[in-house]
Each structure stands twice: as C-alpha cells, then as structure tokens.
CSV table of C-alpha atoms in Angstrom, one decimal:
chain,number,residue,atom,x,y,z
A,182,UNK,CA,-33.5,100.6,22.8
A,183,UNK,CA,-32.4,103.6,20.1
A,184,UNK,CA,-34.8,105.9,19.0
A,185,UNK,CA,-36.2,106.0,15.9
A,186,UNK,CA,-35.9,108.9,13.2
A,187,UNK,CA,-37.7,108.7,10.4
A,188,UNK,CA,-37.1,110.4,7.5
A,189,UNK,CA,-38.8,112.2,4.3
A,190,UNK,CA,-36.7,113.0,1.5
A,191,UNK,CA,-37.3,116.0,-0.4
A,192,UNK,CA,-39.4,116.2,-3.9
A,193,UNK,CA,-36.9,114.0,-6.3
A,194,UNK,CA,-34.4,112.5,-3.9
A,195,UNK,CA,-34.8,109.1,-3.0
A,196,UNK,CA,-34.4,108.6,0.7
A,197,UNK,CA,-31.0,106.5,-0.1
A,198,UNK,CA,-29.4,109.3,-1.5
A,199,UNK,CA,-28.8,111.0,1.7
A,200,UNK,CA,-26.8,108.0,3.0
A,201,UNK,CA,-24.3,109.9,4.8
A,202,UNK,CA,-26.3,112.1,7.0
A,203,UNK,CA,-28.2,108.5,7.6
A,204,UNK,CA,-24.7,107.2,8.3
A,205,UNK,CA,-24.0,109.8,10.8
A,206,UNK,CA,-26.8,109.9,12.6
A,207,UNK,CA,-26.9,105.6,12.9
A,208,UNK,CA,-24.5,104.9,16.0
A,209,UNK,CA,-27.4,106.8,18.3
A,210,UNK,CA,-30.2,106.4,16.7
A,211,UNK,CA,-32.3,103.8,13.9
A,212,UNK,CA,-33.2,105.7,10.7
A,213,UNK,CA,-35.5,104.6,9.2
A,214,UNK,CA,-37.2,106.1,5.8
A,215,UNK,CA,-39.8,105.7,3.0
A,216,UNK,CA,-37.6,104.6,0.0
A,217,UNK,CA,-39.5,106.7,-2.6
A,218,UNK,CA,-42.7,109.7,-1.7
A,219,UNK,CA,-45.7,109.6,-3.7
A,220,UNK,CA,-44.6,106.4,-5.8
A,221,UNK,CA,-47.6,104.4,-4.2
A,222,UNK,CA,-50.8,104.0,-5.8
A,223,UNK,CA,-52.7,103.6,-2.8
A,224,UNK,CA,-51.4,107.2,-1.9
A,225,UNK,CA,-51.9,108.6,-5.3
A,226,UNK,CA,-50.5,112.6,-5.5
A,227,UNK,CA,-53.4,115.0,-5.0
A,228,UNK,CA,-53.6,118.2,-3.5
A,229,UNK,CA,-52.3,119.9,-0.5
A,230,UNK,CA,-50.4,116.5,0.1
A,231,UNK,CA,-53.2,115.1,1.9
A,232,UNK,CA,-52.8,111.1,0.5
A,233,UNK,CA,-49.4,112.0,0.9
A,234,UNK,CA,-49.4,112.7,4.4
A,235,UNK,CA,-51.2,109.8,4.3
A,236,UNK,CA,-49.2,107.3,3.5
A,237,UNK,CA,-46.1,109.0,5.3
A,238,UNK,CA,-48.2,108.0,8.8
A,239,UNK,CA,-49.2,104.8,7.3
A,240,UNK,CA,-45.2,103.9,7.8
A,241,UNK,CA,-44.8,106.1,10.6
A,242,UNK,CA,-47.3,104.1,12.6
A,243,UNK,CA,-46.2,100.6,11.2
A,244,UNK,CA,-42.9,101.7,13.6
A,245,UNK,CA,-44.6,100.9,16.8
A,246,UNK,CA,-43.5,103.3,18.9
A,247,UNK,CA,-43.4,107.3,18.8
A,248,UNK,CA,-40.5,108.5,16.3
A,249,UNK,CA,-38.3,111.8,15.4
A,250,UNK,CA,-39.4,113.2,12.2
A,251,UNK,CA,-36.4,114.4,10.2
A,252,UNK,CA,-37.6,115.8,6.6
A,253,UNK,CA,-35.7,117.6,3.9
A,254,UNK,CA,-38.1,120.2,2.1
A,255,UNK,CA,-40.9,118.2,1.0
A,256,UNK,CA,-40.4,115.8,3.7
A,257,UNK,CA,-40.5,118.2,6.7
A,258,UNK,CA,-43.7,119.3,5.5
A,259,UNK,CA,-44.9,116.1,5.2
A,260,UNK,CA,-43.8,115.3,8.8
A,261,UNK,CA,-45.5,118.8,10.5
A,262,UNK,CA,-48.9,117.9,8.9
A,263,UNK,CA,-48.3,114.1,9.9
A,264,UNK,CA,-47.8,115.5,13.5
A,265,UNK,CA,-50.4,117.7,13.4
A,266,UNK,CA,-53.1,115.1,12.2
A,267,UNK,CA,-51.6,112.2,15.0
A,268,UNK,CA,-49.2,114.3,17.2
A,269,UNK,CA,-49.2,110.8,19.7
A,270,UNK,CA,-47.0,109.4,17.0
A,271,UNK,CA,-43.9,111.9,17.2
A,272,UNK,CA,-41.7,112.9,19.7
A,273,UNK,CA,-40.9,116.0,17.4
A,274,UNK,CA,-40.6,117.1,14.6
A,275,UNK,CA,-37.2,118.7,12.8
A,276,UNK,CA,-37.3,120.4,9.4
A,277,UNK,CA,-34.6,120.9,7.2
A,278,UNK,CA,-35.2,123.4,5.1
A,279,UNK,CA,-38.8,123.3,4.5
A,280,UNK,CA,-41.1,127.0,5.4
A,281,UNK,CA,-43.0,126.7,8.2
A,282,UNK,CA,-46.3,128.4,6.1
A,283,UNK,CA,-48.1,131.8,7.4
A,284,UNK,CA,-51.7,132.1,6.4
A,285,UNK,CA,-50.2,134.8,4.0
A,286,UNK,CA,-48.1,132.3,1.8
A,287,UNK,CA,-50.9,129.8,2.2
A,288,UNK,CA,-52.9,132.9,0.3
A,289,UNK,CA,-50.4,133.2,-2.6
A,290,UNK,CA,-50.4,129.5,-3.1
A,291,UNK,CA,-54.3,129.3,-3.1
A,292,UNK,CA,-54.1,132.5,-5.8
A,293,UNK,CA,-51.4,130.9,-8.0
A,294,UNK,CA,-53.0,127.8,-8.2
A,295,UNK,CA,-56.1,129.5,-9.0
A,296,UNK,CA,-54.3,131.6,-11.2
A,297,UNK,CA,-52.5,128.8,-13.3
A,298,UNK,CA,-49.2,130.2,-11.9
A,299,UNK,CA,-47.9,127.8,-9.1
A,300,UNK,CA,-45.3,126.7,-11.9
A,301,UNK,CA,-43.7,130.1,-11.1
A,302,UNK,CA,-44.2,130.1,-7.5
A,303,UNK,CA,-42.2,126.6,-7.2
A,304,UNK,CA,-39.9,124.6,-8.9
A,305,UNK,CA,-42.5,122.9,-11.3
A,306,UNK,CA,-41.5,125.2,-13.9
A,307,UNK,CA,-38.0,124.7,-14.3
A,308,UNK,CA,-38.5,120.8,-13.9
A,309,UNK,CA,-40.8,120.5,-16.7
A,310,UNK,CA,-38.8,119.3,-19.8
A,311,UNK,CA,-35.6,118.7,-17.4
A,312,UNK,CA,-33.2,116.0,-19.5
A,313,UNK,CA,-34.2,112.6,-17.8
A,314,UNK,CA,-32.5,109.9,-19.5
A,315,UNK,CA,-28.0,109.5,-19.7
A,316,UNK,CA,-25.6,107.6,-22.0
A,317,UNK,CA,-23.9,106.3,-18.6
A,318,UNK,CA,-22.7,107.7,-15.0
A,319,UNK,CA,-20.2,109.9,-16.8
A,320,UNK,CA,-22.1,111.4,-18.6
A,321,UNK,CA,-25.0,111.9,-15.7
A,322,UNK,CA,-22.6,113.3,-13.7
A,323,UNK,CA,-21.1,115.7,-15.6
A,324,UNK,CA,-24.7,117.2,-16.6
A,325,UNK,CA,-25.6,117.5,-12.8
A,326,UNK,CA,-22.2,119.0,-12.1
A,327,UNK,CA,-23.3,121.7,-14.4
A,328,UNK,CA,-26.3,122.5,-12.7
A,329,UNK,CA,-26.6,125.2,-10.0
A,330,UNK,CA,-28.6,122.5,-7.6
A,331,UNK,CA,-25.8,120.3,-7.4
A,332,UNK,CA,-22.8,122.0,-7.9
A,333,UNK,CA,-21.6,122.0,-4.0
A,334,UNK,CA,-23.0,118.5,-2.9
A,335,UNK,CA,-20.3,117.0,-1.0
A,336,UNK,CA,-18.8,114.3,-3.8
A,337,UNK,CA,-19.8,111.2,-1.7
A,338,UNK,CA,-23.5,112.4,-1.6
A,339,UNK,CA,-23.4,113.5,-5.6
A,340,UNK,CA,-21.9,109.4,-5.6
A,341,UNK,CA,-24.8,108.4,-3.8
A,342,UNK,CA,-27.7,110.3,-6.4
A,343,UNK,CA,-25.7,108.6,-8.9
A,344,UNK,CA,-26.4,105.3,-7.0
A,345,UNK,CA,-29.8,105.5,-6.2
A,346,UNK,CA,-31.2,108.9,-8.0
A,347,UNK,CA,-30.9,106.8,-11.5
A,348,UNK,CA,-32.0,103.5,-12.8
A,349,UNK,CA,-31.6,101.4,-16.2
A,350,UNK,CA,-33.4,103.0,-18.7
A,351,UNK,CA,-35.5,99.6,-19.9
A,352,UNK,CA,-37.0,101.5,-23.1
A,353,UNK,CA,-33.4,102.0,-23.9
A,354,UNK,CA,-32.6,98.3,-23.1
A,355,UNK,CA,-35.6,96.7,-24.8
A,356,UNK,CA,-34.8,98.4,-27.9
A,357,UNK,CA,-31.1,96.7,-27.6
A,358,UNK,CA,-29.4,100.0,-25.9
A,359,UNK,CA,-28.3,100.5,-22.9
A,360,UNK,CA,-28.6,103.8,-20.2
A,361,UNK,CA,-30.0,105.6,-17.4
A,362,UNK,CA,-32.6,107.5,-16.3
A,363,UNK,CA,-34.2,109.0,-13.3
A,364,UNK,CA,-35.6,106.8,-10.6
A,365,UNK,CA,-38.1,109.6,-9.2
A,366,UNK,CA,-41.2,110.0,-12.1
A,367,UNK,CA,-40.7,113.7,-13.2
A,368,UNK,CA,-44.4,113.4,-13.6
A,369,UNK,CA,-44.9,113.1,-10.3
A,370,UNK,CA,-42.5,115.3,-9.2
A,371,UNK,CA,-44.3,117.7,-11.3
A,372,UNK,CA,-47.5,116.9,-9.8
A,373,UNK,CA,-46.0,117.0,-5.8
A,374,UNK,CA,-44.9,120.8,-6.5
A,375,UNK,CA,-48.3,121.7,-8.3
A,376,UNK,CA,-50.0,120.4,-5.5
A,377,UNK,CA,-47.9,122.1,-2.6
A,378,UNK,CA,-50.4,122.6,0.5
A,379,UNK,CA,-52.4,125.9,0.1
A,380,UNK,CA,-54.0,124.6,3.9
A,381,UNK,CA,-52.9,122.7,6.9
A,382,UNK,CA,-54.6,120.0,9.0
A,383,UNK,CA,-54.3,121.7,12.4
A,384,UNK,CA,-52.8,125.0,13.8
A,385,UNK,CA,-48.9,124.6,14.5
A,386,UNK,CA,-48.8,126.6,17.4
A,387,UNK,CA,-51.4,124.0,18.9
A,388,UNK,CA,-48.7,121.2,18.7
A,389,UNK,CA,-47.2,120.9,21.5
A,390,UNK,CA,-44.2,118.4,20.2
A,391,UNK,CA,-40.8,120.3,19.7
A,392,UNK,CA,-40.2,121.4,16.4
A,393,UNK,CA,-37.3,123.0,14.9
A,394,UNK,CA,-36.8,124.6,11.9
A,395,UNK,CA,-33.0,124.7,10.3
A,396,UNK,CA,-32.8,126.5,7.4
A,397,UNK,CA,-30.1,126.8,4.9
A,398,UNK,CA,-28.1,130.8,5.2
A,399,UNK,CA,-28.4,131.2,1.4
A,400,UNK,CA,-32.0,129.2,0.7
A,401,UNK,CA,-34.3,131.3,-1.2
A,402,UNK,CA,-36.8,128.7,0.3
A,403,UNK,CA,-37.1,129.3,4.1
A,404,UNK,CA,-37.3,132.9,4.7
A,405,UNK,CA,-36.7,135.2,7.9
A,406,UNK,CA,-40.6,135.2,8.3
A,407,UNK,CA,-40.8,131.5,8.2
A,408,UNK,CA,-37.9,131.4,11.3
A,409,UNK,CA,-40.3,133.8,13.3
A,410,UNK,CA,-43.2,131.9,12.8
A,411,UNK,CA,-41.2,128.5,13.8
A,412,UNK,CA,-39.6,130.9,16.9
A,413,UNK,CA,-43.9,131.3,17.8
A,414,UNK,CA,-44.7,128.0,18.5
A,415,UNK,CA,-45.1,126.6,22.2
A,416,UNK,CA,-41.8,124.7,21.6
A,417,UNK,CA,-40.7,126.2,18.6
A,418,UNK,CA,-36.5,126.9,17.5
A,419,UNK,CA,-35.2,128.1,14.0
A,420,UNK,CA,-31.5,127.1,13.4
A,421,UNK,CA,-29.8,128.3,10.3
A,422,UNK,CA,-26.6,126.0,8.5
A,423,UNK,CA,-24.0,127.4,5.6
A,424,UNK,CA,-25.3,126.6,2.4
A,425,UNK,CA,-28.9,126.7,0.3
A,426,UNK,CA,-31.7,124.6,-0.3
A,427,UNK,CA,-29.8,121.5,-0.7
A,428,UNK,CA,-27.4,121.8,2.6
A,429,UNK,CA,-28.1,118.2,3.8
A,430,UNK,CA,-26.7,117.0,0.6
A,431,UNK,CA,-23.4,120.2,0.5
A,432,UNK,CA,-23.3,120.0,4.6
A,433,UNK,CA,-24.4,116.4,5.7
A,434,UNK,CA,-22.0,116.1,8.9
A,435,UNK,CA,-22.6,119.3,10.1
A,436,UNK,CA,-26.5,118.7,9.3
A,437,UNK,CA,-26.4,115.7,11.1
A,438,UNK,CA,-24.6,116.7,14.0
A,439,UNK,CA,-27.0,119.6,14.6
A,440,UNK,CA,-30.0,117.1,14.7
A,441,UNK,CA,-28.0,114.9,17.1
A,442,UNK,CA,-28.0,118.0,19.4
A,443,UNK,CA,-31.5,118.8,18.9
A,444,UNK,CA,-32.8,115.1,19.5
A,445,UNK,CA,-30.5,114.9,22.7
A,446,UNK,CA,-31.5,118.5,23.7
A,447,UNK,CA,-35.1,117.3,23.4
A,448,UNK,CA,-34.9,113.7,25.1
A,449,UNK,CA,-33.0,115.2,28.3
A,450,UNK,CA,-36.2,117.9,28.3
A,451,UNK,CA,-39.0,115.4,28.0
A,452,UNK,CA,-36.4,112.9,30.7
A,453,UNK,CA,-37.4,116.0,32.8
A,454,UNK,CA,-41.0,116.6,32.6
C-alpha cells in the first residue's frame, strides 16, 4: 500500500493548481489534498490559523492512516501546527517554502497586528484591491504574465491556475455577460494573511517527526534564520531550490523529486528504528 502525502496549498492557490508536482510525485505515492483552505464555514478564518489547522486535521485524520505532510507556504504552516497538536497522525512533515517561526518573528507579528500594520508585514497589502474578475483566459493570462509572482511559473502550471485558479464570473452571467474571476475569495485570502500565527500550539523542537524545510534561493519569505532554526530540531534539515516564493509552481520536477528523496530518505530511517 502507497503512502499518503497530503497536501496544503498556499494562501490563493487551489490545491489543483499544482497538478504537476501532484503528477510527479503519483507513481510512488497517493496525494491527496483539501481542494480549497479556509473555504469552509465550519472552519471559519480566525486568528493564528487555529480553525484552520482545524479543519486541515479534520481531513488529515479522515485518511486512516498516518500521512506525509507536504505544504506550500501557507500550507506547511498549517501542516507543522497540525503535527504539533496530533503528531500520531504524521509521519513528517515537509515545508516548501513556509518560515519555520522564532519567538522573535512571532514578536513582530504580535506588534504589527497590534499596531494595525501586519498589511505591511505580509502580502495583505498588495492583495487588497488586486483586479479579480477577466474578459476571458486571454486576457487573464496576459495580466498574470505581467505580474512579478507569476512571471517564471513553468507554462503547464500557469495552464493549470488558469484551469482551476478562475471560475465563471455568475454576476457577469446573470446580467447576460460572460467572464471570469478568481475561485479563491480575496476576502479571505485577505483575512488568512491578517491572521498569520503570532503563537504556536507546541514547541517544534519537541516534535520528534522529521521535518524539512526547502526554501526557495531567492524567497524573501524563508530566511537564513528560519533554516537554522529548522537545522535545531531533533530531526530537523533545511534544503534550498533555484527560484522564489513560488518555486513549486517555476520548479515543480525538481520540487518533486527532492520530496521523493526526502520521503524515501525518511521511510528507509523509520524501516530501521
């Protein structure tokens, strides 16, 4: 029987979109994945991600068995607090791009927040009033062409986003039109950033799961100090990939095939304990 890895997108990127690392990844392993974060009302957004975490282990434990928790910024997060609350669900825990918090950064989050500035510490800022809604898929994807975030995907992942990152705009089609616009609420996207965990349910360095940290070489998001702190845990590893923030989606062979060597790494070591 395969071994599951279960997946968390990051903040605005429907799990589908990241077809091709799932692809690559699918002749060893079962992916399996949450289609949409925060979209449930039972799980509503709040802060420091706690309903969230909530609902990602409400899935996680539907699997049966203990799984391999991939996540993508907002989704390793999710997957190291998940682990942390019920580490006899995991196996371990791989992050792809996502900082692995000191008690400093939880500081400055606390501050901002307190401050009214966490739209400057994270992306909220530059989402808020971010166009939404497209003539067509032409048109889409020549706006996210334009834009800095997207302008290395690999052109079969900026194909998938336009697949499953957009939707029929049905205010557009009630009024007669036609259109698209984006599947993920920018509201709540909004809200997931405002809400980014200032605290954490456990100490990392108690978990005794492997976790591994792979951060992208030009991400302004996982810093030197967050590889040392992954490098502390009992079973910790920080791994660095060409590319930024978004390297699953510019990189997603060589993202995948690093994971593959991590998970197989890790099952020969627990084979042996």
């Amino acid at each position: 029987m395969s071994d599951i890895v279960f997946f968390a997108h990051a903040n605005g990127f429907p799990s589908a979109t990241y077809g091709k690392l799932f692809a690559a990844l699918e002749p060893e392993f079962v992916v399996r994945s949450l289609p949409q974060h925060g979209h449930d009302p039972r799980f509503p957004v709040e802060d420091n991600w706690q309903s969230l975490v909530d609902e990602l282990l409400h899935h996680v434990r539907a699997q049966a068995r203990p799984v391999w928790g991939v996540g993508h910024s907002l989704g390793g997060v999710l997957h190291l607090h998940a682990a942390l609350r019920q580490p006899a669900l995991y196996r371990g825990v791989i992050m792809l791009d996502s900082p692995l918090l000191s008690s400093t950064d939880r500081w400055l989050i606390r501050a901002a927040k307190r401050m009214g500035l966490i739209d400057r510490l994270t992306p909220a800022g530059r989402t808020l009033g971010r166009r939404e809604r497209f003539a067509d898929r032409a048109s889409a994807r020549e706006y996210f062409l334009s834009k800095a975030l997207f302008k290395d995907f690999d052109p079969d992942c900026l194909e998938a986003y336009l697949d499953h990152g957009l939707k029929t705009d049905e205010a557009a089609e009630a009024r007669g039109g036609a259109g698209l616009r984006l599947a993920f609420d920018p509201d709540t996207e909004i809200r997931i950033y405002r809400s980014v965990p200032h605290v954490s349910p456990g100490r990392p360095a108690d978990l005794a799961l492997p976790v591994a940290v792979i951060g992208g070489e030009r991400s302004r998001v996982v810093l030197p100090h967050h590889g040392r702190n992954a490098r502390r845990l009992p079973r910790g590893e920080f791994h660095r990939l060409p590319g930024g923030h978004m390297f699953p989606f510019e990189r997603p062979l060589m993202t995948a095939q690093l994971v593959r060597e991590l998970l197989h790494r890790w099952q020969l070591e627990g084979q042996a304990r």
